[in-house]
């Protein structure tokens, strides 16, 4: 089932349950997907594009969460944590460190990377493989570790 269809079902359920937080998050995510479709001049996004939008929304909230924690805004921290949990429910299962490490090593061998100079080659070959399944910062750290 496409992510948009799942969002629509959950939005109806959130309306019935009067779950304002979940409803608000779903509406924001759907709006972001609609804006992306308009920007790319498409009627509907592919599943990969939907995952990209979800990942972007998740990253924005995680960045905000970090800022709010530093500022001591506990009221906003708990709200953002709830939003993050809701968005993560639509993301694919995250790769474990072992699985990610295996994919990184395999990709380094595929592109025949020798040093950190080849980081760009490795990342460009690797990111499509792990899209939505691992954060870019985690991937970056593992690539650096394996190239040194």
Short mmCIF file of C-alpha atoms in Angstrom, two decimals:
data_model
loop_
_atom_site.label_atom_id
_atom_site.label_comp_id
_atom_site.label_asym_id
_atom_site.label_seq_id
_atom_site.Cartn_x
_atom_site.Cartn_y
_atom_site.Cartn_z
CA UNK A 1 0.00 0.00 0.00
CA UNK A 2 1.31 3.44 -0.93
CA UNK A 3 2.29 5.77 1.90
CA UNK A 4 -0.30 8.36 0.82
CA UNK A 5 -3.10 5.78 1.01
CA UNK A 6 -1.93 4.75 4.47
CA UNK A 7 -1.82 8.40 5.54
CA UNK A 8 -5.39 8.90 4.28
CA UNK A 9 -6.66 5.89 6.24
CA UNK A 10 -4.88 6.98 9.39
CA UNK A 11 -6.12 10.55 8.97
CA UNK A 12 -9.74 9.31 8.90
CA UNK A 13 -9.09 7.18 11.98
CA UNK A 14 -7.45 10.11 13.79
CA UNK A 15 -10.51 12.24 13.02
CA UNK A 16 -12.82 9.57 14.44
CA UNK A 17 -10.62 9.18 17.54
CA UNK A 18 -10.29 12.97 17.92
CA UNK A 19 -6.50 12.55 18.04
CA UNK A 20 -5.47 16.13 17.25
CA UNK A 21 -1.71 15.56 17.42
CA UNK A 22 -1.71 12.64 14.98
CA UNK A 23 -4.17 14.43 12.71
CA UNK A 24 -1.99 17.54 12.63
CA UNK A 25 1.16 15.59 11.83
CA UNK A 26 -0.52 13.60 9.07
CA UNK A 27 -1.92 16.78 7.53
CA UNK A 28 1.53 18.40 7.58
CA UNK A 29 3.14 15.37 5.96
CA UNK A 30 0.42 15.17 3.31
CA UNK A 31 0.84 18.89 2.58
CA UNK A 32 4.58 18.41 2.17
CA UNK A 33 3.96 15.53 -0.24
CA UNK A 34 1.47 17.62 -2.19
CA UNK A 35 3.94 20.52 -2.37
CA UNK A 36 6.63 18.14 -3.60
CA UNK A 37 4.29 16.81 -6.29
CA UNK A 38 3.52 20.36 -7.41
CA UNK A 39 7.21 21.26 -7.40
CA UNK A 40 8.08 18.23 -9.53
CA UNK A 41 5.00 18.80 -11.73
CA UNK A 42 3.63 15.31 -11.16
CA UNK A 43 0.16 14.08 -10.30
CA UNK A 44 1.48 11.58 -7.77
CA UNK A 45 4.83 10.90 -6.18
CA UNK A 46 6.65 7.59 -6.48
CA UNK A 47 7.20 5.61 -3.31
CA UNK A 48 10.85 6.68 -3.30
CA UNK A 49 9.85 10.36 -3.50
CA UNK A 50 7.32 9.84 -0.70
CA UNK A 51 10.09 8.35 1.45
CA UNK A 52 12.29 11.34 0.68
CA UNK A 53 9.59 13.71 1.88
CA UNK A 54 9.01 11.63 5.03
CA UNK A 55 12.75 11.55 5.75
CA UNK A 56 12.94 15.34 5.30
CA UNK A 57 10.03 15.89 7.71
CA UNK A 58 11.61 13.55 10.24
CA UNK A 59 15.00 15.27 9.98
CA UNK A 60 13.42 18.71 10.45
CA UNK A 61 11.72 17.56 13.63
CA UNK A 62 14.86 15.90 14.97
CA UNK A 63 16.85 19.09 14.34
CA UNK A 64 14.16 21.14 16.09
CA UNK A 65 14.12 18.65 18.96
CA UNK A 66 17.85 19.14 19.46
CA UNK A 67 17.45 22.93 19.46
CA UNK A 68 14.53 22.85 21.91
CA UNK A 69 16.44 20.55 24.30
CA UNK A 70 19.37 22.99 24.31
CA UNK A 71 16.99 25.89 24.98
CA UNK A 72 15.29 24.00 27.82
CA UNK A 73 11.82 24.05 26.23
CA UNK A 74 10.50 20.79 27.69
CA UNK A 75 6.92 21.59 26.62
CA UNK A 76 7.97 21.64 22.96
CA UNK A 77 10.34 18.69 23.37
CA UNK A 78 7.57 16.29 24.39
CA UNK A 79 5.34 17.48 21.56
CA UNK A 80 8.11 16.96 19.00
CA UNK A 81 8.92 13.52 20.38
CA UNK A 82 5.28 12.53 19.80
CA UNK A 83 5.42 13.88 16.23
CA UNK A 84 8.65 11.98 15.55
CA UNK A 85 7.07 8.71 16.73
CA UNK A 86 4.10 9.27 14.42
CA UNK A 87 6.29 9.95 11.36
CA UNK A 88 8.60 7.02 12.12
CA UNK A 89 5.60 4.69 11.95
CA UNK A 90 5.44 5.39 8.18
CA UNK A 91 9.17 4.94 7.58
CA UNK A 92 10.60 1.56 6.54
CA UNK A 93 12.35 -0.56 9.15
CA UNK A 94 15.74 0.97 9.96
CA UNK A 95 18.85 -1.07 9.19
CA UNK A 96 20.81 -2.40 12.15
CA UNK A 97 24.42 -1.30 12.55
CA UNK A 98 25.64 -4.71 11.37
CA UNK A 99 23.46 -4.68 8.24
CA UNK A 100 24.48 -1.13 7.42
CA UNK A 101 28.16 -1.91 7.97
CA UNK A 102 27.87 -4.87 5.58
CA UNK A 103 26.26 -2.70 2.87
CA UNK A 104 28.93 0.00 3.36
CA UNK A 105 31.82 -2.49 3.03
CA UNK A 106 30.20 -4.09 -0.02
CA UNK A 107 29.71 -0.70 -1.70
CA UNK A 108 33.30 0.35 -0.96
CA UNK A 109 34.47 -2.82 -2.71
CA UNK A 110 32.10 -2.25 -5.66
CA UNK A 111 33.40 1.26 -6.37
CA UNK A 112 36.97 0.21 -5.52
CA UNK A 113 37.46 3.06 -3.07
CA UNK A 114 40.93 3.34 -1.56
CA UNK A 115 40.94 6.43 0.65
CA UNK A 116 38.78 9.25 1.97
CA UNK A 117 39.27 10.97 -1.40
CA UNK A 118 36.76 8.44 -2.78
CA UNK A 119 34.11 9.36 -0.18
CA UNK A 120 31.87 11.07 -2.75
CA UNK A 121 31.89 8.03 -5.04
CA UNK A 122 31.01 5.72 -2.18
CA UNK A 123 28.24 7.94 -0.81
CA UNK A 124 26.61 8.48 -4.21
CA UNK A 125 26.54 4.71 -4.82
CA UNK A 126 25.46 3.90 -1.27
CA UNK A 127 22.67 6.36 -0.48
CA UNK A 128 20.14 5.00 -3.01
CA UNK A 129 20.59 1.54 -1.46
CA UNK A 130 19.77 2.71 2.07
CA UNK A 131 17.29 5.49 1.33
CA UNK A 132 14.81 5.77 4.18
CA UNK A 133 16.42 2.85 6.00
CA UNK A 134 19.34 4.74 7.56
CA UNK A 135 20.16 8.35 8.35
CA UNK A 136 22.78 10.01 6.20
CA UNK A 137 24.90 10.95 9.22
CA UNK A 138 25.11 7.28 10.33
CA UNK A 139 26.05 6.23 6.81
CA UNK A 140 28.67 8.99 6.56
CA UNK A 141 30.31 7.94 9.84
CA UNK A 142 30.51 4.30 8.79
CA UNK A 143 31.97 5.16 5.38
CA UNK A 144 34.62 7.36 7.00
CA UNK A 145 35.46 4.61 9.49
CA UNK A 146 35.82 2.01 6.74
CA UNK A 147 37.86 4.23 4.43
CA UNK A 148 40.47 5.19 7.02
#
